[in-house]
Amino acid sequence: MSTFRAALRGTSWALVAQVVIGVGQVANSALTARIFSPRAFGEFTAAVSLHGLIVLCATGISSFVLKEPRLHRAQVRAINLVVFAVAFPSATVFWFVSPVWLAWLNSPGGTEFVPLLTCATFAAPIGAVQSALLRREGDGRADATAYVVAFIVATGLGAACAILLRESWTLALAITVNPMILAALARVLRRTIYPVEHSRLEFDWLRFAL
């Protein structure tokens, strides 16, 4: 298959995934809007805004994974170690800063979302890196499958809990479960066996942080 056809095929799968996820998000928003009050949504949005800021700063490793022309096994192990080292302090910062953030936004009720979103803040960098390791293989179908299945399972679980429990904290369930499922699926779908590098120690992957 030519490079052009491979790129076109990968783009097509990505487009299908985006359409499915977009439709699912609209349907989920319509459902939860009928269950929870605007105030609950406002408090959830306030809590998620801090989560998004921290995750944005913590997921830079995935960009290195995508642009690196060649990876060997020691680098992949080191990347996995670093992403866990980044995830833990990110979640810790979210846990301690969120009460102040929510008070500043006049949304003290948003504290009920903090436990789940702390887990989401920990899981997000891990899911991003595992997804990037899958995407660099160039299999658009596998990449799209991981994203769509993770979205459907996480959103379905969140919607089911919202309907059954009628508790506003369930709004944070999908955003918490999604990166966990994505990381697991990406790891299962990966086919690349990274070579062992014997010639020299490779720490060049750290240059992305410079």
JSON list of N, CA and C in Angstrom, two decimals, residues 73-131:
[
{"chain": "A", "resi": 73, "resn": "ARG", "atom": "N", "xyz": [13.38, -0.91, 23.19]},
{"chain": "A", "resi": 73, "resn": "ARG", "atom": "CA", "xyz": [12.65, -1.38, 24.37]},
{"chain": "A", "resi": 73, "resn": "ARG", "atom": "C", "xyz": [13.00, -0.60, 25.63]},
{"chain": "A", "resi": 74, "resn": "ALA", "atom": "N", "xyz": [14.27, -0.26, 25.81]},
{"chain": "A", "resi": 74, "resn": "ALA", "atom": "CA", "xyz": [14.67, 0.48, 27.00]},
{"chain": "A", "resi": 74, "resn": "ALA", "atom": "C", "xyz": [14.00, 1.86, 27.04]},
{"chain": "A", "resi": 75, "resn": "GLN", "atom": "N", "xyz": [13.87, 2.50, 25.88]},
{"chain": "A", "resi": 75, "resn": "GLN", "atom": "CA", "xyz": [13.22, 3.79, 25.81]},
{"chain": "A", "resi": 75, "resn": "GLN", "atom": "C", "xyz": [11.74, 3.69, 26.16]},
{"chain": "A", "resi": 76, "resn": "VAL", "atom": "N", "xyz": [11.08, 2.65, 25.67]},
{"chain": "A", "resi": 76, "resn": "VAL", "atom": "CA", "xyz": [9.66, 2.47, 25.96]},
{"chain": "A", "resi": 76, "resn": "VAL", "atom": "C", "xyz": [9.45, 2.25, 27.46]},
{"chain": "A", "resi": 77, "resn": "ARG", "atom": "N", "xyz": [10.32, 1.45, 28.07]},
{"chain": "A", "resi": 77, "resn": "ARG", "atom": "CA", "xyz": [10.23, 1.24, 29.52]},
{"chain": "A", "resi": 77, "resn": "ARG", "atom": "C", "xyz": [10.44, 2.55, 30.26]},
{"chain": "A", "resi": 78, "resn": "ALA", "atom": "N", "xyz": [11.44, 3.33, 29.80]},
{"chain": "A", "resi": 78, "resn": "ALA", "atom": "CA", "xyz": [11.73, 4.60, 30.45]},
{"chain": "A", "resi": 78, "resn": "ALA", "atom": "C", "xyz": [10.56, 5.57, 30.30]},
{"chain": "A", "resi": 79, "resn": "ILE", "atom": "N", "xyz": [9.95, 5.60, 29.11]},
{"chain": "A", "resi": 79, "resn": "ILE", "atom": "CA", "xyz": [8.80, 6.47, 28.88]},
{"chain": "A", "resi": 79, "resn": "ILE", "atom": "C", "xyz": [7.66, 6.10, 29.81]},
{"chain": "A", "resi": 80, "resn": "ASN", "atom": "N", "xyz": [7.39, 4.79, 29.94]},
{"chain": "A", "resi": 80, "resn": "ASN", "atom": "CA", "xyz": [6.32, 4.34, 30.83]},
{"chain": "A", "resi": 80, "resn": "ASN", "atom": "C", "xyz": [6.61, 4.73, 32.28]},
{"chain": "A", "resi": 81, "resn": "LEU", "atom": "N", "xyz": [7.89, 4.65, 32.67]},
{"chain": "A", "resi": 81, "resn": "LEU", "atom": "CA", "xyz": [8.26, 5.03, 34.03]},
{"chain": "A", "resi": 81, "resn": "LEU", "atom": "C", "xyz": [8.07, 6.53, 34.24]},
{"chain": "A", "resi": 82, "resn": "VAL", "atom": "N", "xyz": [8.49, 7.32, 33.25]},
{"chain": "A", "resi": 82, "resn": "VAL", "atom": "CA", "xyz": [8.38, 8.77, 33.38]},
{"chain": "A", "resi": 82, "resn": "VAL", "atom": "C", "xyz": [6.92, 9.20, 33.43]},
{"chain": "A", "resi": 83, "resn": "VAL", "atom": "N", "xyz": [6.07, 8.57, 32.61]},
{"chain": "A", "resi": 83, "resn": "VAL", "atom": "CA", "xyz": [4.67, 8.99, 32.57]},
{"chain": "A", "resi": 83, "resn": "VAL", "atom": "C", "xyz": [3.99, 8.70, 33.90]},
{"chain": "A", "resi": 84, "resn": "PHE", "atom": "N", "xyz": [4.37, 7.61, 34.57]},
{"chain": "A", "resi": 84, "resn": "PHE", "atom": "CA", "xyz": [3.83, 7.35, 35.90]},
{"chain": "A", "resi": 84, "resn": "PHE", "atom": "C", "xyz": [4.35, 8.38, 36.90]},
{"chain": "A", "resi": 85, "resn": "ALA", "atom": "N", "xyz": [5.62, 8.76, 36.75]},
{"chain": "A", "resi": 85, "resn": "ALA", "atom": "CA", "xyz": [6.20, 9.78, 37.63]},
{"chain": "A", "resi": 85, "resn": "ALA", "atom": "C", "xyz": [5.55, 11.14, 37.42]},
{"chain": "A", "resi": 86, "resn": "VAL", "atom": "N", "xyz": [5.06, 11.41, 36.21]},
{"chain": "A", "resi": 86, "resn": "VAL", "atom": "CA", "xyz": [4.35, 12.66, 35.92]},
{"chain": "A", "resi": 86, "resn": "VAL", "atom": "C", "xyz": [2.90, 12.59, 36.41]},
{"chain": "A", "resi": 87, "resn": "ALA", "atom": "N", "xyz": [2.28, 11.42, 36.24]},
{"chain": "A", "resi": 87, "resn": "ALA", "atom": "CA", "xyz": [0.86, 11.27, 36.58]},
{"chain": "A", "resi": 87, "resn": "ALA", "atom": "C", "xyz": [0.61, 11.46, 38.07]},
{"chain": "A", "resi": 88, "resn": "PHE", "atom": "N", "xyz": [1.49, 10.93, 38.91]},
{"chain": "A", "resi": 88, "resn": "PHE", "atom": "CA", "xyz": [1.25, 11.01, 40.35]},
{"chain": "A", "resi": 88, "resn": "PHE", "atom": "C", "xyz": [1.27, 12.44, 40.87]},
{"chain": "A", "resi": 89, "resn": "PRO", "atom": "N", "xyz": [2.31, 13.24, 40.59]},
{"chain": "A", "resi": 89, "resn": "PRO", "atom": "CA", "xyz": [2.28, 14.63, 41.06]},
{"chain": "A", "resi": 89, "resn": "PRO", "atom": "C", "xyz": [1.17, 15.45, 40.42]},
{"chain": "A", "resi": 90, "resn": "SER", "atom": "N", "xyz": [0.79, 15.13, 39.19]},
{"chain": "A", "resi": 90, "resn": "SER", "atom": "CA", "xyz": [-0.32, 15.85, 38.55]},
{"chain": "A", "resi": 90, "resn": "SER", "atom": "C", "xyz": [-1.61, 15.63, 39.33]},
{"chain": "A", "resi": 91, "resn": "ALA", "atom": "N", "xyz": [-1.87, 14.37, 39.68]},
{"chain": "A", "resi": 91, "resn": "ALA", "atom": "CA", "xyz": [-3.07, 14.06, 40.46]},
{"chain": "A", "resi": 91, "resn": "ALA", "atom": "C", "xyz": [-3.00, 14.68, 41.85]},
{"chain": "A", "resi": 92, "resn": "THR", "atom": "N", "xyz": [-1.81, 14.71, 42.43]},
{"chain": "A", "resi": 92, "resn": "THR", "atom": "CA", "xyz": [-1.64, 15.31, 43.76]},
{"chain": "A", "resi": 92, "resn": "THR", "atom": "C", "xyz": [-1.92, 16.81, 43.72]},
{"chain": "A", "resi": 93, "resn": "VAL", "atom": "N", "xyz": [-1.39, 17.47, 42.69]},
{"chain": "A", "resi": 93, "resn": "VAL", "atom": "CA", "xyz": [-1.65, 18.91, 42.53]},
{"chain": "A", "resi": 93, "resn": "VAL", "atom": "C", "xyz": [-3.14, 19.17, 42.37]},
{"chain": "A", "resi": 94, "resn": "PHE", "atom": "N", "xyz": [-3.81, 18.37, 41.56]},
{"chain": "A", "resi": 94, "resn": "PHE", "atom": "CA", "xyz": [-5.25, 18.56, 41.37]},
{"chain": "A", "resi": 94, "resn": "PHE", "atom": "C", "xyz": [-5.99, 18.41, 42.69]},
{"chain": "A", "resi": 95, "resn": "TRP", "atom": "N", "xyz": [-5.66, 17.40, 43.46]},
{"chain": "A", "resi": 95, "resn": "TRP", "atom": "CA", "xyz": [-6.35, 17.13, 44.72]},
{"chain": "A", "resi": 95, "resn": "TRP", "atom": "C", "xyz": [-6.25, 18.31, 45.69]},
{"chain": "A", "resi": 96, "resn": "PHE", "atom": "N", "xyz": [-5.05, 18.90, 45.79]},
{"chain": "A", "resi": 96, "resn": "PHE", "atom": "CA", "xyz": [-4.85, 19.96, 46.77]},
{"chain": "A", "resi": 96, "resn": "PHE", "atom": "C", "xyz": [-5.26, 21.34, 46.26]},
{"chain": "A", "resi": 97, "resn": "VAL", "atom": "N", "xyz": [-5.16, 21.55, 44.96]},
{"chain": "A", "resi": 97, "resn": "VAL", "atom": "CA", "xyz": [-5.49, 22.87, 44.40]},
{"chain": "A", "resi": 97, "resn": "VAL", "atom": "C", "xyz": [-6.99, 23.02, 44.13]},
{"chain": "A", "resi": 98, "resn": "SER", "atom": "N", "xyz": [-7.67, 21.92, 43.86]},
{"chain": "A", "resi": 98, "resn": "SER", "atom": "CA", "xyz": [-9.08, 22.00, 43.45]},
{"chain": "A", "resi": 98, "resn": "SER", "atom": "C", "xyz": [-10.00, 22.73, 44.44]},
{"chain": "A", "resi": 99, "resn": "PRO", "atom": "N", "xyz": [-9.87, 22.55, 45.76]},
{"chain": "A", "resi": 99, "resn": "PRO", "atom": "CA", "xyz": [-10.75, 23.32, 46.66]},
{"chain": "A", "resi": 99, "resn": "PRO", "atom": "C", "xyz": [-10.59, 24.83, 46.50]},
{"chain": "A", "resi": 100, "resn": "VAL", "atom": "N", "xyz": [-9.34, 25.27, 46.34]},
{"chain": "A", "resi": 100, "resn": "VAL", "atom": "CA", "xyz": [-9.09, 26.70, 46.15]},
{"chain": "A", "resi": 100, "resn": "VAL", "atom": "C", "xyz": [-9.64, 27.16, 44.81]},
{"chain": "A", "resi": 101, "resn": "TRP", "atom": "N", "xyz": [-9.43, 26.36, 43.78]},
{"chain": "A", "resi": 101, "resn": "TRP", "atom": "CA", "xyz": [-9.91, 26.67, 42.43]},
{"chain": "A", "resi": 101, "resn": "TRP", "atom": "C", "xyz": [-11.43, 26.80, 42.41]},
{"chain": "A", "resi": 102, "resn": "LEU", "atom": "N", "xyz": [-12.10, 25.85, 43.05]},
{"chain": "A", "resi": 102, "resn": "LEU", "atom": "CA", "xyz": [-13.56, 25.85, 43.06]},
{"chain": "A", "resi": 102, "resn": "LEU", "atom": "C", "xyz": [-14.11, 27.00, 43.88]},
{"chain": "A", "resi": 103, "resn": "ALA", "atom": "N", "xyz": [-13.42, 27.34, 44.98]},
{"chain": "A", "resi": 103, "resn": "ALA", "atom": "CA", "xyz": [-13.85, 28.49, 45.77]},
{"chain": "A", "resi": 103, "resn": "ALA", "atom": "C", "xyz": [-13.69, 29.78, 44.98]},
{"chain": "A", "resi": 104, "resn": "TRP", "atom": "N", "xyz": [-12.61, 29.87, 44.21]},
{"chain": "A", "resi": 104, "resn": "TRP", "atom": "CA", "xyz": [-12.36, 31.06, 43.39]},
{"chain": "A", "resi": 104, "resn": "TRP", "atom": "C", "xyz": [-13.43, 31.21, 42.31]},
{"chain": "A", "resi": 105, "resn": "LEU", "atom": "N", "xyz": [-13.90, 30.07, 41.78]},
{"chain": "A", "resi": 105, "resn": "LEU", "atom": "CA", "xyz": [-14.94, 30.09, 40.76]},
{"chain": "A", "resi": 105, "resn": "LEU", "atom": "C", "xyz": [-16.35, 30.09, 41.35]},
{"chain": "A", "resi": 106, "resn": "ASN", "atom": "N", "xyz": [-16.42, 30.22, 42.67]},
{"chain": "A", "resi": 106, "resn": "ASN", "atom": "CA", "xyz": [-17.71, 30.24, 43.36]},
{"chain": "A", "resi": 106, "resn": "ASN", "atom": "C", "xyz": [-18.53, 28.99, 43.07]},
{"chain": "A", "resi": 107, "resn": "SER", "atom": "N", "xyz": [-17.83, 27.85, 43.09]},
{"chain": "A", "resi": 107, "resn": "SER", "atom": "CA", "xyz": [-18.50, 26.56, 42.85]},
{"chain": "A", "resi": 107, "resn": "SER", "atom": "C", "xyz": [-18.07, 25.54, 43.91]},
{"chain": "A", "resi": 108, "resn": "PRO", "atom": "N", "xyz": [-18.34, 25.83, 45.18]},
{"chain": "A", "resi": 108, "resn": "PRO", "atom": "CA", "xyz": [-17.89, 24.92, 46.25]},
{"chain": "A", "resi": 108, "resn": "PRO", "atom": "C", "xyz": [-18.49, 23.52, 46.13]},
{"chain": "A", "resi": 109, "resn": "GLY", "atom": "N", "xyz": [-19.67, 23.42, 45.53]},
{"chain": "A", "resi": 109, "resn": "GLY", "atom": "CA", "xyz": [-20.29, 22.11, 45.37]},
{"chain": "A", "resi": 109, "resn": "GLY", "atom": "C", "xyz": [-19.53, 21.18, 44.44]},
{"chain": "A", "resi": 110, "resn": "GLY", "atom": "N", "xyz": [-18.58, 21.74, 43.68]},
{"chain": "A", "resi": 110, "resn": "GLY", "atom": "CA", "xyz": [-17.80, 20.93, 42.76]},
{"chain": "A", "resi": 110, "resn": "GLY", "atom": "C", "xyz": [-16.83, 19.98, 43.44]},
{"chain": "A", "resi": 111, "resn": "THR", "atom": "N", "xyz": [-16.69, 20.10, 44.77]},
{"chain": "A", "resi": 111, "resn": "THR", "atom": "CA", "xyz": [-15.77, 19.20, 45.49]},
{"chain": "A", "resi": 111, "resn": "THR", "atom": "C", "xyz": [-16.21, 17.73, 45.40]},
{"chain": "A", "resi": 112, "resn": "GLU", "atom": "N", "xyz": [-17.50, 17.48, 45.14]},
{"chain": "A", "resi": 112, "resn": "GLU", "atom": "CA", "xyz": [-17.94, 16.09, 45.04]},
{"chain": "A", "resi": 112, "resn": "GLU", "atom": "C", "xyz": [-17.34, 15.40, 43.81]},
{"chain": "A", "resi": 113, "resn": "PHE", "atom": "N", "xyz": [-16.87, 16.17, 42.84]},
{"chain": "A", "resi": 113, "resn": "PHE", "atom": "CA", "xyz": [-16.26, 15.58, 41.65]},
{"chain": "A", "resi": 113, "resn": "PHE", "atom": "C", "xyz": [-14.77, 15.34, 41.81]},
{"chain": "A", "resi": 114, "resn": "VAL", "atom": "N", "xyz": [-14.17, 15.90, 42.86]},
{"chain": "A", "resi": 114, "resn": "VAL", "atom": "CA", "xyz": [-12.72, 15.88, 43.01]},
{"chain": "A", "resi": 114, "resn": "VAL", "atom": "C", "xyz": [-12.14, 14.46, 43.10]},
{"chain": "A", "resi": 115, "resn": "PRO", "atom": "N", "xyz": [-12.70, 13.54, 43.90]},
{"chain": "A", "resi": 115, "resn": "PRO", "atom": "CA", "xyz": [-12.09, 12.20, 43.96]},
{"chain": "A", "resi": 115, "resn": "PRO", "atom": "C", "xyz": [-11.99, 11.51, 42.60]},
{"chain": "A", "resi": 116, "resn": "LEU", "atom": "N", "xyz": [-13.06, 11.51, 41.83]},
{"chain": "A", "resi": 116, "resn": "LEU", "atom": "CA", "xyz": [-13.02, 10.86, 40.52]},
{"chain": "A", "resi": 116, "resn": "LEU", "atom": "C", "xyz": [-12.10, 11.59, 39.56]},
{"chain": "A", "resi": 117, "resn": "LEU", "atom": "N", "xyz": [-12.15, 12.92, 39.57]},
{"chain": "A", "resi": 117, "resn": "LEU", "atom": "CA", "xyz": [-11.31, 13.68, 38.65]},
{"chain": "A", "resi": 117, "resn": "LEU", "atom": "C", "xyz": [-9.84, 13.60, 39.02]},
{"chain": "A", "resi": 118, "resn": "THR", "atom": "N", "xyz": [-9.54, 13.33, 40.29]},
{"chain": "A", "resi": 118, "resn": "THR", "atom": "CA", "xyz": [-8.15, 13.07, 40.68]},
{"chain": "A", "resi": 118, "resn": "THR", "atom": "C", "xyz": [-7.65, 11.80, 40.01]},
{"chain": "A", "resi": 119, "resn": "CYS", "atom": "N", "xyz": [-8.49, 10.78, 40.03]},
{"chain": "A", "resi": 119, "resn": "CYS", "atom": "CA", "xyz": [-8.14, 9.53, 39.32]},
{"chain": "A", "resi": 119, "resn": "CYS", "atom": "C", "xyz": [-8.00, 9.78, 37.83]},
{"chain": "A", "resi": 120, "resn": "ALA", "atom": "N", "xyz": [-8.88, 10.62, 37.28]},
{"chain": "A", "resi": 120, "resn": "ALA", "atom": "CA", "xyz": [-8.81, 10.94, 35.85]},
{"chain": "A", "resi": 120, "resn": "ALA", "atom": "C", "xyz": [-7.53, 11.68, 35.51]},
{"chain": "A", "resi": 121, "resn": "THR", "atom": "N", "xyz": [-7.10, 12.57, 36.39]},
{"chain": "A", "resi": 121, "resn": "THR", "atom": "CA", "xyz": [-5.86, 13.32, 36.17]},
{"chain": "A", "resi": 121, "resn": "THR", "atom": "C", "xyz": [-4.65, 12.39, 36.19]},
{"chain": "A", "resi": 122, "resn": "PHE", "atom": "N", "xyz": [-4.72, 11.36, 37.03]},
{"chain": "A", "resi": 122, "resn": "PHE", "atom": "CA", "xyz": [-3.64, 10.37, 37.06]},
{"chain": "A", "resi": 122, "resn": "PHE", "atom": "C", "xyz": [-3.64, 9.51, 35.79]},
{"chain": "A", "resi": 123, "resn": "ALA", "atom": "N", "xyz": [-4.82, 9.12, 35.35]},
{"chain": "A", "resi": 123, "resn": "ALA", "atom": "CA", "xyz": [-4.92, 8.18, 34.23]},
{"chain": "A", "resi": 123, "resn": "ALA", "atom": "C", "xyz": [-4.69, 8.83, 32.87]},
{"chain": "A", "resi": 124, "resn": "ALA", "atom": "N", "xyz": [-5.00, 10.11, 32.73]},
{"chain": "A", "resi": 124, "resn": "ALA", "atom": "CA", "xyz": [-4.94, 10.77, 31.42]},
{"chain": "A", "resi": 124, "resn": "ALA", "atom": "C", "xyz": [-3.57, 10.71, 30.75]},
{"chain": "A", "resi": 125, "resn": "PRO", "atom": "N", "xyz": [-2.45, 11.03, 31.43]},
{"chain": "A", "resi": 125, "resn": "PRO", "atom": "CA", "xyz": [-1.15, 10.94, 30.75]},
{"chain": "A", "resi": 125, "resn": "PRO", "atom": "C", "xyz": [-0.80, 9.51, 30.34]},
{"chain": "A", "resi": 126, "resn": "ILE", "atom": "N", "xyz": [-1.21, 8.54, 31.14]},
{"chain": "A", "resi": 126, "resn": "ILE", "atom": "CA", "xyz": [-0.93, 7.15, 30.83]},
{"chain": "A", "resi": 126, "resn": "ILE", "atom": "C", "xyz": [-1.69, 6.73, 29.57]},
{"chain": "A", "resi": 127, "resn": "GLY", "atom": "N", "xyz": [-2.97, 7.09, 29.53]},
{"chain": "A", "resi": 127, "resn": "GLY", "atom": "CA", "xyz": [-3.77, 6.79, 28.35]},
{"chain": "A", "resi": 127, "resn": "GLY", "atom": "C", "xyz": [-3.23, 7.46, 27.10]},
{"chain": "A", "resi": 128, "resn": "ALA", "atom": "N", "xyz": [-2.78, 8.71, 27.24]},
{"chain": "A", "resi": 128, "resn": "ALA", "atom": "CA", "xyz": [-2.25, 9.45, 26.09]},
{"chain": "A", "resi": 128, "resn": "ALA", "atom": "C", "xyz": [-0.99, 8.80, 25.53]},
{"chain": "A", "resi": 129, "resn": "VAL", "atom": "N", "xyz": [-0.10, 8.35, 26.39]},
{"chain": "A", "resi": 129, "resn": "VAL", "atom": "CA", "xyz": [1.16, 7.74, 25.94]},
{"chain": "A", "resi": 129, "resn": "VAL", "atom": "C", "xyz": [0.90, 6.38, 25.31]},
{"chain": "A", "resi": 130, "resn": "GLN", "atom": "N", "xyz": [0.05, 5.56, 25.93]},
{"chain": "A", "resi": 130, "resn": "GLN", "atom": "CA", "xyz": [-0.25, 4.25, 25.35]},
{"chain": "A", "resi": 130, "resn": "GLN", "atom": "C", "xyz": [-0.94, 4.41, 23.99]},
{"chain": "A", "resi": 131, "resn": "SER", "atom": "N", "xyz": [-1.82, 5.40, 23.88]},
{"chain": "A", "resi": 131, "resn": "SER", "atom": "CA", "xyz": [-2.47, 5.67, 22.61]},
{"chain": "A", "resi": 131, "resn": "SER", "atom": "C", "xyz": [-1.46, 6.14, 21.56]}
]
